[in-house]
Tab-separated table of C-alpha atoms in Angstrom:
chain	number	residue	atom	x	y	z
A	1028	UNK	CA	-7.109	-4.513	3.297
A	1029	UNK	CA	-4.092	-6.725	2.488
A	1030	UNK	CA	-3.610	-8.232	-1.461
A	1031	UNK	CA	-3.077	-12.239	-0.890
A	1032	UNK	CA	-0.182	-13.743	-3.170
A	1033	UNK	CA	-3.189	-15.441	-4.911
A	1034	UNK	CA	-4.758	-11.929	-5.470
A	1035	UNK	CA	-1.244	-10.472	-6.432
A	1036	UNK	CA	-1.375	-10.564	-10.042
A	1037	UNK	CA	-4.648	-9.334	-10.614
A	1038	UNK	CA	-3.946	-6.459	-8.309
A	1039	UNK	CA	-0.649	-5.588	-10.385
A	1040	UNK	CA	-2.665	-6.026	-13.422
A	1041	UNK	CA	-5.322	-3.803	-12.671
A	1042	UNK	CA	-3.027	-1.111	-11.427
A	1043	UNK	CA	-1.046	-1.292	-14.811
A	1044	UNK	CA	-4.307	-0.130	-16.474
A	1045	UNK	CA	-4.711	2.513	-14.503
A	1046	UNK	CA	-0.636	3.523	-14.683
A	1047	UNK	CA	0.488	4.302	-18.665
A	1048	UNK	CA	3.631	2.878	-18.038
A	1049	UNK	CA	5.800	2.913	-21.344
A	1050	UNK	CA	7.239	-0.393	-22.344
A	1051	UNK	CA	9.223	-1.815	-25.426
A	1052	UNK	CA	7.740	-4.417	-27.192
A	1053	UNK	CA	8.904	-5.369	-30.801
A	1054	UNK	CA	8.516	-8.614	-32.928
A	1055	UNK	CA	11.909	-7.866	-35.066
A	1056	UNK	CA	11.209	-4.974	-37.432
A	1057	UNK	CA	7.090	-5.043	-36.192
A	1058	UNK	CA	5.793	-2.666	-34.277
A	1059	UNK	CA	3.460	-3.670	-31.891
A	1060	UNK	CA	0.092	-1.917	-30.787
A	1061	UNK	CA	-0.296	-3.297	-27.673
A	1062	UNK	CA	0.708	-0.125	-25.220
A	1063	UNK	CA	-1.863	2.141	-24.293
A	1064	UNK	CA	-1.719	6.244	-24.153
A	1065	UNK	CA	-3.852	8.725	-21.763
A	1066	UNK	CA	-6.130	10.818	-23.930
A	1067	UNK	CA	-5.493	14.457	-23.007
A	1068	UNK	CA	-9.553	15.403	-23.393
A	1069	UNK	CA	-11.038	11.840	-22.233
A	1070	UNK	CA	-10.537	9.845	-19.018
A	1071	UNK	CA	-9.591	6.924	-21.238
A	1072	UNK	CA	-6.620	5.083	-22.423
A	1073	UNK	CA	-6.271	3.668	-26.246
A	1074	UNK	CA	-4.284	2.014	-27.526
A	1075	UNK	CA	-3.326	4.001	-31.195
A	1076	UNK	CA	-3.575	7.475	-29.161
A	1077	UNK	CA	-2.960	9.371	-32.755
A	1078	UNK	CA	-5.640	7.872	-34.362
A	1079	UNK	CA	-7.746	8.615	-31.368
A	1080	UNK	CA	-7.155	12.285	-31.924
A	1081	UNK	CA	-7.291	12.587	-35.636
A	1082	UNK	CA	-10.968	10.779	-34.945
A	1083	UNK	CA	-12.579	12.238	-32.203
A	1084	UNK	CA	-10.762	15.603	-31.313
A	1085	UNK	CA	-9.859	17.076	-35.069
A	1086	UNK	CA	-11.364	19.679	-33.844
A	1087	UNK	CA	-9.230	20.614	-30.849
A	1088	UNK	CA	-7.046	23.469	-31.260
A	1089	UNK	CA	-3.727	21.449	-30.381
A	1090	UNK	CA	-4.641	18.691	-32.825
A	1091	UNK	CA	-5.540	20.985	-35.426
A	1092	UNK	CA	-2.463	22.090	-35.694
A	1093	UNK	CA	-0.784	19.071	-35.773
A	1094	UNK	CA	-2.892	17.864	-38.122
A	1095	UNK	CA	-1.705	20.709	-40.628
A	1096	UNK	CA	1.734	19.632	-40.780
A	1097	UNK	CA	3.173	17.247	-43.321
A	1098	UNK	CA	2.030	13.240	-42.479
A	1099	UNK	CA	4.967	11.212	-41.457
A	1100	UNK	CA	7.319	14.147	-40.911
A	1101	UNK	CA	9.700	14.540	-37.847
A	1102	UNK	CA	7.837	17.952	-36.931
A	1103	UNK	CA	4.830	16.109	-36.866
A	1104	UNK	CA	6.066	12.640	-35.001
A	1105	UNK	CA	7.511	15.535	-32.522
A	1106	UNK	CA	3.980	16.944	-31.735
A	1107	UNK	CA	2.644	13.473	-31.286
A	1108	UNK	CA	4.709	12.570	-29.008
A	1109	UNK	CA	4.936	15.677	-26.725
A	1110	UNK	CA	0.715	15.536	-26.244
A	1111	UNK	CA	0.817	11.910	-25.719
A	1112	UNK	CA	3.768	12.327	-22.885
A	1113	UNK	CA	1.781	15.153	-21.204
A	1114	UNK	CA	-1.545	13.251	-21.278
A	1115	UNK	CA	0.112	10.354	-19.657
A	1116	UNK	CA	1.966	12.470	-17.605
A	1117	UNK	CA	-1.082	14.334	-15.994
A	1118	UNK	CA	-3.097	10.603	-16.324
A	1119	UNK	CA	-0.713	9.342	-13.716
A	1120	UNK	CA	-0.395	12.461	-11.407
A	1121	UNK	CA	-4.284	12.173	-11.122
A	1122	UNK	CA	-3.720	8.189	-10.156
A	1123	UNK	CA	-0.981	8.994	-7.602
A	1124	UNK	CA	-3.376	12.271	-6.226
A	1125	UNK	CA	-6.365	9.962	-6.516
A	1126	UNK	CA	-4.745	7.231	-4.261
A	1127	UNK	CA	-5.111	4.308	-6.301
A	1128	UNK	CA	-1.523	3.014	-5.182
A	1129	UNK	CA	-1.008	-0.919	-5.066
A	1130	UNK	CA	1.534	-0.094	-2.880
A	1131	UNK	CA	-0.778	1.049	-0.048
A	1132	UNK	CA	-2.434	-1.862	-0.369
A	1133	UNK	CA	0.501	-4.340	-0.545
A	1134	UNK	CA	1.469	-2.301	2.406
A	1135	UNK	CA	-2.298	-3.100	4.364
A	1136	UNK	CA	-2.773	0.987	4.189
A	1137	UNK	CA	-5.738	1.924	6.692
A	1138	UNK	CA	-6.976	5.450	5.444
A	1139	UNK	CA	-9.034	6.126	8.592
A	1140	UNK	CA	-5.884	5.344	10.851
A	1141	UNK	CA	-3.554	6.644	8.200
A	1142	UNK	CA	-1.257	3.715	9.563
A	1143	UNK	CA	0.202	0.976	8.023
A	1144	UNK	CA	0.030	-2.814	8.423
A	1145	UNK	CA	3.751	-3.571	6.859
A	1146	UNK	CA	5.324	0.001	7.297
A	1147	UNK	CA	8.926	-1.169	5.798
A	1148	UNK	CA	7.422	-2.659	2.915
A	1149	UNK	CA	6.319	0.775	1.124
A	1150	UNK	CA	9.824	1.738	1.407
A	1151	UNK	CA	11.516	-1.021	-0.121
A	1152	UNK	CA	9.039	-0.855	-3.092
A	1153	UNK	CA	9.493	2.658	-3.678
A	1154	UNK	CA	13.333	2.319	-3.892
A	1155	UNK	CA	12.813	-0.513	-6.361
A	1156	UNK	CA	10.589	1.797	-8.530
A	1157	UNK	CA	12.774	4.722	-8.864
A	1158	UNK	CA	15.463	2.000	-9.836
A	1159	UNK	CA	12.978	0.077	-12.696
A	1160	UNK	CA	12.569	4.190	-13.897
A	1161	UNK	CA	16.415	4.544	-13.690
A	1162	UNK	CA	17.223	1.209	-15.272
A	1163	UNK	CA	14.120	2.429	-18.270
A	1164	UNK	CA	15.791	5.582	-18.897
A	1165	UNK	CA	19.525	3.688	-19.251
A	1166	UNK	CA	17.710	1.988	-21.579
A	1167	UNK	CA	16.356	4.236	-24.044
A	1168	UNK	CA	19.096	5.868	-23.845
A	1169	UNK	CA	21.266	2.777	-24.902
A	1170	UNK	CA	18.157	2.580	-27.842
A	1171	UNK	CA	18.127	5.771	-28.351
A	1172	UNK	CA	14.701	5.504	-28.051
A	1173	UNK	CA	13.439	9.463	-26.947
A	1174	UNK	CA	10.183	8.425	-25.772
A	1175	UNK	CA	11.054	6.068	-23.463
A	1176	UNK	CA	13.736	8.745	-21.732
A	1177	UNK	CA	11.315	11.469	-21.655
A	1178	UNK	CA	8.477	8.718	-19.641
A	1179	UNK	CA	11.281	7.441	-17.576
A	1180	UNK	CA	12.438	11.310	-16.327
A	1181	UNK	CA	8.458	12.598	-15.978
A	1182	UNK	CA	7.906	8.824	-13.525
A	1183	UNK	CA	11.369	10.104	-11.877
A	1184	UNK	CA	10.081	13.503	-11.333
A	1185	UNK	CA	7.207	12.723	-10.357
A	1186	UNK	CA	8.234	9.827	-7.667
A	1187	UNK	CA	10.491	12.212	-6.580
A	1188	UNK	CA	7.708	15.838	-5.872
A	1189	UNK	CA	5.115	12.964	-5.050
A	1190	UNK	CA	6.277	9.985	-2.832
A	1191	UNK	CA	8.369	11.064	-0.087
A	1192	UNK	CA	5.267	13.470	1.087
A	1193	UNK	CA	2.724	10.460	0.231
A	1194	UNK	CA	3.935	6.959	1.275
A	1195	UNK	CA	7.531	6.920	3.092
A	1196	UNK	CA	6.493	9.894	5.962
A	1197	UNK	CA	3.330	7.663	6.435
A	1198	UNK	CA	4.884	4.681	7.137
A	1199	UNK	CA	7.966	6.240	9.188
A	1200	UNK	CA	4.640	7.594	11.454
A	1201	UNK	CA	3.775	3.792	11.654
A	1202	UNK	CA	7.127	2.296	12.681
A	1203	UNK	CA	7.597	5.125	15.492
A	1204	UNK	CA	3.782	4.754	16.458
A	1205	UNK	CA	4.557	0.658	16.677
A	1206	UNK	CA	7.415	1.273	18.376
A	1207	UNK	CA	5.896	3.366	21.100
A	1208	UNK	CA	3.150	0.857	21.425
A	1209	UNK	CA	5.316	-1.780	22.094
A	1210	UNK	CA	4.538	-2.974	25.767
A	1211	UNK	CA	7.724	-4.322	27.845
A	1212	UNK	CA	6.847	-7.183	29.986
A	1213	UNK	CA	8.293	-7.431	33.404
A	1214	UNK	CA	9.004	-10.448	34.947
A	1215	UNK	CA	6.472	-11.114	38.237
A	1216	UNK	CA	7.906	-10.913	42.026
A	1217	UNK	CA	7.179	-14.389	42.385
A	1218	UNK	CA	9.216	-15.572	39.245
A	1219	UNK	CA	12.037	-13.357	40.402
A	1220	UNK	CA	11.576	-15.006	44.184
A	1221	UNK	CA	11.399	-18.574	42.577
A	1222	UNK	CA	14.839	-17.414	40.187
A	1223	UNK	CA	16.864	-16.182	43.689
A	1224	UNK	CA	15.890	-19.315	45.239
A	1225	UNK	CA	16.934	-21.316	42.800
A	1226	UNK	CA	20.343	-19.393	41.959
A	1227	UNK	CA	20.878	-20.201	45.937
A	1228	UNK	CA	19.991	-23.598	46.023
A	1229	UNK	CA	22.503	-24.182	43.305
A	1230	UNK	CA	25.438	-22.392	44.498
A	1231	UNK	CA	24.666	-24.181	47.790
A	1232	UNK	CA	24.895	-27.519	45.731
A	1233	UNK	CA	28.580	-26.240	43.795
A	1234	UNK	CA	30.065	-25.427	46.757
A	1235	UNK	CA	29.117	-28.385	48.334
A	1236	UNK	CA	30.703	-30.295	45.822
A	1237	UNK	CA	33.720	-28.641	45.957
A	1238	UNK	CA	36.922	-30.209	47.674
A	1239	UNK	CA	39.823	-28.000	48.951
């Protein structure tokens, strides 16, 4: 099933949800609340993913421990952020495995015929996402910003065990299969009859015309 332009956004919208894609949003000095985390015990996605765990998973060994150490400390921040990057991580290895790609269905993917409607288009968009991951990672970098590196090099890593295998063999499949359905039209006897008559008739008519 292809996604109109009209359908487009909501597609890309509804695919974001799915995704935890990290972002950098900032109104000067604020920090704003408005990117959501992969809980590592849930199959949900919140928004203040700490808060989540101090709340409903105190309990859990991993949080426990975190928990322990001093509020507000580096040791502490650290721990955060390593469970929220491996819940997102395995939150978006369980989107790619699940097949809820909006490339696939940019691309017009038919699961049955495991074909293709626009073969060169998943291509094309998977070279632009590594790039967007590359041109994220420059970034935090430039920011210095650790959390943003470490999402950009586990979407890199992952794009790069995941997508050849998943979308780009698929759709080579699709351009040779197209290819070798291609049917070559030959021209009929009598349109090759009517052609040599024609070329006669007008070489007749030049050398008629001609005056030594």
């Amino acid at each position: 099933m292809y996604i109109t332009a009209d359908s487009l956004p909501q597609a890309i919208e509804k695919e974001q949800q799915e995704l935890c894609i990290q972002i950098t949003n900032t109104d000067k000095d604020k920090k704003i609340w408005n990117k959501k985390h992969a809980c590592l015990f849930r199959e949900n996605l919140y928004y203040k993913i700490a808060r989540h765990y101090e709340d409903k998973h105190n309990t859990e060994q991993r949080v426990a421990e975190i928990l322990l150490l001093p509020k507000n400390s580096k040791q502490r921040k650290d721990k955060w952020e390593v469970l929220r990057n491996e819940a997102n991580f395995r939150h978006n290895f369980d989107v790619i495995k699940n097949q809820k790609s909006t490339v696939k269905k940019l691309a017009g993917y038919d699961p049955t015929e495991r074909s293709y409607g626009i073969p060169t288009l998943p291509v094309k968009i998977g070279y632009c996402l590594r790039r967007c991951a590359e041109i994220n990672k420059s970034a935090g970098i430039s920011a210095n910003d650790k959390s943003k590196i470490t999402n950009a090099k586990y979407f890199i890593c992952l794009y790069d065990a995941e997508w050849n295998s998943r979308i780009p063999s698929i759709a080579r499949q699709t351009s040779q299969k197209n290819k070798c359905n291609v049917q070559k039209l030959f021209p009929l006897c009598s349109d090759v009859q009517e052609l040599f008559q024609f070329v006669k008739e007008e070489g007749e008519r030049v050398r008629n015309t001609i005056h030594y």
